PDB file of C-alpha atoms in Angstrom:
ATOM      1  CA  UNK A   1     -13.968 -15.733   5.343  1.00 56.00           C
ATOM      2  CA  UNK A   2     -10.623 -17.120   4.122  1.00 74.00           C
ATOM      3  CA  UNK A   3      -7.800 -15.580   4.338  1.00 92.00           C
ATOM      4  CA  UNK A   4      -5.421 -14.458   1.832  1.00 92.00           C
ATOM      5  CA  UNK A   5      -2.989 -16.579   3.096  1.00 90.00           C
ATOM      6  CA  UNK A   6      -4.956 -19.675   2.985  1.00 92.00           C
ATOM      7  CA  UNK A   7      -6.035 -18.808  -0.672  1.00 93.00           C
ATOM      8  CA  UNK A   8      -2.357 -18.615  -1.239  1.00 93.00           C
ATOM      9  CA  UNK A   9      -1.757 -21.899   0.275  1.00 91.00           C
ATOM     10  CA  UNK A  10      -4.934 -23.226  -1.641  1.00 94.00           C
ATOM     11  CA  UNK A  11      -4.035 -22.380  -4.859  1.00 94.00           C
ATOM     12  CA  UNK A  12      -0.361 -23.828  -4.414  1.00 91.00           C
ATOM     13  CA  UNK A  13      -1.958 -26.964  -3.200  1.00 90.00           C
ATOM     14  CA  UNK A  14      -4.434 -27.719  -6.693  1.00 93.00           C
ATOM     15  CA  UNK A  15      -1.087 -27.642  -8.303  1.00 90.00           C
ATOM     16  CA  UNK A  16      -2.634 -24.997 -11.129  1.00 94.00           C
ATOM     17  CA  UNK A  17      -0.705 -22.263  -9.699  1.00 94.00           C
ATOM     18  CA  UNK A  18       3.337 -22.018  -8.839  1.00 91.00           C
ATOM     19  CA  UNK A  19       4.214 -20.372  -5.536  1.00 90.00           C
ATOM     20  CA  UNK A  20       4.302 -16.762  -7.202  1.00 93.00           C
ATOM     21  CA  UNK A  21       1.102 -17.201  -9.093  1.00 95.00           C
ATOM     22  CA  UNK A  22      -0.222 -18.809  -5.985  1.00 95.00           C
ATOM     23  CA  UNK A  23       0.704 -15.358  -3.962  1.00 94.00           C
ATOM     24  CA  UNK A  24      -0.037 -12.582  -6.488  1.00 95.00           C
ATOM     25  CA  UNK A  25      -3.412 -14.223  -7.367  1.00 96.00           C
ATOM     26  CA  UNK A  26      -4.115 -14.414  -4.006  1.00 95.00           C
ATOM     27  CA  UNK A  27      -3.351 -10.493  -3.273  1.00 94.00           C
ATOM     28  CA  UNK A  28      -4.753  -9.683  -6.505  1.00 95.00           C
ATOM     29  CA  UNK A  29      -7.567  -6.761  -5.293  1.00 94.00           C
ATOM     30  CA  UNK A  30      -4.239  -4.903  -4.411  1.00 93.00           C
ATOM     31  CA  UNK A  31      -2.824  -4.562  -7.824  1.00 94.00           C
ATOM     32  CA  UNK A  32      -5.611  -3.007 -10.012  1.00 93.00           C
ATOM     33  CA  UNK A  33      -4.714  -5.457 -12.077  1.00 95.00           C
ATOM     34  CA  UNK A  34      -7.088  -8.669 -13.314  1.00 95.00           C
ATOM     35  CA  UNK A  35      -5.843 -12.346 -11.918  1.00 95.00           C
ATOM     36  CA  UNK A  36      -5.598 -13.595 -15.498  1.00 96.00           C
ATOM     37  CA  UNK A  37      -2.727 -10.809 -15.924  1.00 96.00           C
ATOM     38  CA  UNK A  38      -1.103 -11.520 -12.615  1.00 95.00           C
ATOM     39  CA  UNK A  39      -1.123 -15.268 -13.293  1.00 95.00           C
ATOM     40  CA  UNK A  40       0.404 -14.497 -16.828  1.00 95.00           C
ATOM     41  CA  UNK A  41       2.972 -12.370 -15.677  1.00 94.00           C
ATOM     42  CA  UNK A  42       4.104 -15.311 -12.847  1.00 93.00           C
ATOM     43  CA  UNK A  43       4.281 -17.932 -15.153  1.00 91.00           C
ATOM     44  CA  UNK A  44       7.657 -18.140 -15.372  1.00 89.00           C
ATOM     45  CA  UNK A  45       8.501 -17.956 -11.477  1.00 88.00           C
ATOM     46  CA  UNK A  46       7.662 -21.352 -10.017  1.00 80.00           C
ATOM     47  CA  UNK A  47      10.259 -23.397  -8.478  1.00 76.00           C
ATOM     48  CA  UNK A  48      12.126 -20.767  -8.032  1.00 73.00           C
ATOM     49  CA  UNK A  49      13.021 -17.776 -10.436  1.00 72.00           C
ATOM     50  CA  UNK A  50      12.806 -19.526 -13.386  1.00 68.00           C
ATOM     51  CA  UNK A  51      13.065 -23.236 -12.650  1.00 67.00           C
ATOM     52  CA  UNK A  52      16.557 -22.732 -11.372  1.00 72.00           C
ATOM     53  CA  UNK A  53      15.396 -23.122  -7.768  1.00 72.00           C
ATOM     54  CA  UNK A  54      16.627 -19.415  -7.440  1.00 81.00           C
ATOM     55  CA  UNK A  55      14.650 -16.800  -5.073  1.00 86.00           C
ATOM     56  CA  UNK A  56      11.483 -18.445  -3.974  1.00 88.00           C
ATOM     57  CA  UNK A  57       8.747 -17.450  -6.142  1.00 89.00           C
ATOM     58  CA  UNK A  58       6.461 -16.949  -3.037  1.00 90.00           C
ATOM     59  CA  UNK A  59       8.767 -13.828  -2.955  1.00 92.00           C
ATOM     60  CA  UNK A  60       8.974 -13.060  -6.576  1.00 92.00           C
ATOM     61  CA  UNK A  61       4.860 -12.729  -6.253  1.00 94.00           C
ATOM     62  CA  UNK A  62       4.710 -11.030  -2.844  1.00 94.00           C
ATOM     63  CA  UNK A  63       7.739  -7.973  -4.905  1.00 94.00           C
ATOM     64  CA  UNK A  64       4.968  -8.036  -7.632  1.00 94.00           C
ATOM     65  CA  UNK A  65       2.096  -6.808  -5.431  1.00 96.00           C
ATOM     66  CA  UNK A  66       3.871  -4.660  -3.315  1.00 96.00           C
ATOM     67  CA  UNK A  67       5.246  -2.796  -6.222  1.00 96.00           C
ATOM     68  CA  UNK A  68       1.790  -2.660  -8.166  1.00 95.00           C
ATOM     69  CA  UNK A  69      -0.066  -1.736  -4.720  1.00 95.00           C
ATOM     70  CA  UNK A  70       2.488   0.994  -3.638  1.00 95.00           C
ATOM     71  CA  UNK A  71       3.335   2.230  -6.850  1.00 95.00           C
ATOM     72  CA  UNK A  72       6.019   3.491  -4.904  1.00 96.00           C
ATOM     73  CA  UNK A  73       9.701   1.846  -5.741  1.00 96.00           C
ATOM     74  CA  UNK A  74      11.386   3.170  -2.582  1.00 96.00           C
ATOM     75  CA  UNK A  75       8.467   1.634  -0.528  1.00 96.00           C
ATOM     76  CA  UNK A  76       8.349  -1.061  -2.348  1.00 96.00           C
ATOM     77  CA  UNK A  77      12.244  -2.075  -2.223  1.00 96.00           C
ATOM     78  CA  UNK A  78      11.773  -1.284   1.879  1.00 96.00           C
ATOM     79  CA  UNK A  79       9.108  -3.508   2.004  1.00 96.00           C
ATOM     80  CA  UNK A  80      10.338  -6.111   0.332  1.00 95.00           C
ATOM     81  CA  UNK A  81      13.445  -6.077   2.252  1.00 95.00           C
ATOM     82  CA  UNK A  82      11.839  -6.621   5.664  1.00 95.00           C
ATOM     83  CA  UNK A  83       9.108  -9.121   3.840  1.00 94.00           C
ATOM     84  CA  UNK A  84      12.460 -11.438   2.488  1.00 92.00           C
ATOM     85  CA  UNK A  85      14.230 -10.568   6.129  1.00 93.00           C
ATOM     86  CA  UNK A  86      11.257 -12.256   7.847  1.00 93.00           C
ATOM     87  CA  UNK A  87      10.840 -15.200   5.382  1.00 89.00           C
ATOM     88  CA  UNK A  88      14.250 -16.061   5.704  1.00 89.00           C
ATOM     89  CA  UNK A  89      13.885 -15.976   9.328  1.00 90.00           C
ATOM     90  CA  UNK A  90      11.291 -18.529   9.185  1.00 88.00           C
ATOM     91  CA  UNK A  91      12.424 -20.978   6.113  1.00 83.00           C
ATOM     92  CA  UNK A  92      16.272 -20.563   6.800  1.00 85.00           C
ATOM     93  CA  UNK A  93      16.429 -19.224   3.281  1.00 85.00           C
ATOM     94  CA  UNK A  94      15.010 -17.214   0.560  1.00 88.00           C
ATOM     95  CA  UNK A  95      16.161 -19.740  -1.652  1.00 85.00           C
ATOM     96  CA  UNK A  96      13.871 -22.577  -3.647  1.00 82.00           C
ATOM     97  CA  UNK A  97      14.557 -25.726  -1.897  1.00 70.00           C
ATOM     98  CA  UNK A  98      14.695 -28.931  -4.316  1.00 53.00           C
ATOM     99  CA  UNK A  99      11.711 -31.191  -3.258  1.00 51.00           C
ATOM    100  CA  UNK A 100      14.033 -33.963  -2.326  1.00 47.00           C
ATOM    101  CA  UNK A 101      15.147 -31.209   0.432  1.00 53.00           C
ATOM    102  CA  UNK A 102      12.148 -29.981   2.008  1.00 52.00           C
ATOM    103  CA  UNK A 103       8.861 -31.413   3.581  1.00 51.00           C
ATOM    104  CA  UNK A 104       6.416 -32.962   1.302  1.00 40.00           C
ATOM    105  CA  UNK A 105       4.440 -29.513   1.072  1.00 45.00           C
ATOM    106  CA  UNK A 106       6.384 -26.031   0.333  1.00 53.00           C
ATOM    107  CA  UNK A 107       5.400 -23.756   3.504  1.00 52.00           C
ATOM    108  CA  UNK A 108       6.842 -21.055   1.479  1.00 51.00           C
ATOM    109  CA  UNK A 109       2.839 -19.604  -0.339  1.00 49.00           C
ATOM    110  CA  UNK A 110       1.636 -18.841   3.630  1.00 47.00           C
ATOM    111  CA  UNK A 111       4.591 -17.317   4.682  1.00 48.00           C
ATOM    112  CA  UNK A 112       5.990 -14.612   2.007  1.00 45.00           C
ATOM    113  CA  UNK A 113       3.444 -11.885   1.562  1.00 48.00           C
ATOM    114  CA  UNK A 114       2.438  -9.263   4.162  1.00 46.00           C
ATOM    115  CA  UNK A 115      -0.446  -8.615   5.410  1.00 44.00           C
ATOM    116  CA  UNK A 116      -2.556  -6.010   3.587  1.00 44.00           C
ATOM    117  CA  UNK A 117      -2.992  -3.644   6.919  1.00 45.00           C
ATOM    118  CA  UNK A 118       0.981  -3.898   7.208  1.00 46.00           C
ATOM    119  CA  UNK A 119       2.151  -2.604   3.236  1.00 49.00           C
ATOM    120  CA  UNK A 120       3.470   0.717   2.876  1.00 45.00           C
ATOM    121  CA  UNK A 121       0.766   3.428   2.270  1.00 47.00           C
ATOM    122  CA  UNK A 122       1.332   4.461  -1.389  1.00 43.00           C
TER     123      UNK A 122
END
């Protein structure tokens, strides 16, 4: 079985999905919500917040399911907190790096969301 991860990283990599769409689709069972309407709601996050190579949209998708799945915005904001502490740990920012900056692939879809067993019960 693939993991949600790997879908992530799959769906960056067949260029129909930006890094947030790539992540929320991915995580999508979480939400209650369909992929079409997670996809929709993401469009405007790729290359980071809005084109502006702003907070990594890998991020921007992981805030989107951990708010829908905890339905909880306390648990949500702690979540998210530790979720950006440890990306930022591993891509020395939480920041959209210009392509001309980074290696050929962005790592950024395998390493933003948490795993399932590790979100805050909601």
């Amino acid at each position: 079985m693939t993991s949600r991860i790997e879908e992530a990283r799959a769906r960056k990599s067949s260029g129909k999905y930006n890094c947030a769409q790539a992540v929320a689709c991915s995580y999508a069972s979480l939400t209650g919500l369909d992929e079409e309407s997670l996809r929709n709601a993401t469009n405007a996050y790729g290359t980071g917040m809005g084109n502006l190579e702003g907070t990594c949209g890998a991020l921007v998708g992981a805030g989107a399911v951990i708010g829908l799945a905890t339905g909880d915005r306390i648990k949500a904001m702690q979540a998210m907190k530790r979720i950006m502490g440890r990306f930022g740990e591993r891509n020395s920012t939480v920041v959209c790096r210009p392509p001309w900056t980074r290696r050929s692939t962005c790592s950024a879809a395998s390493s933003a969301p948490m795993p399932p067993s590790r979100l805050p019960a909601g």
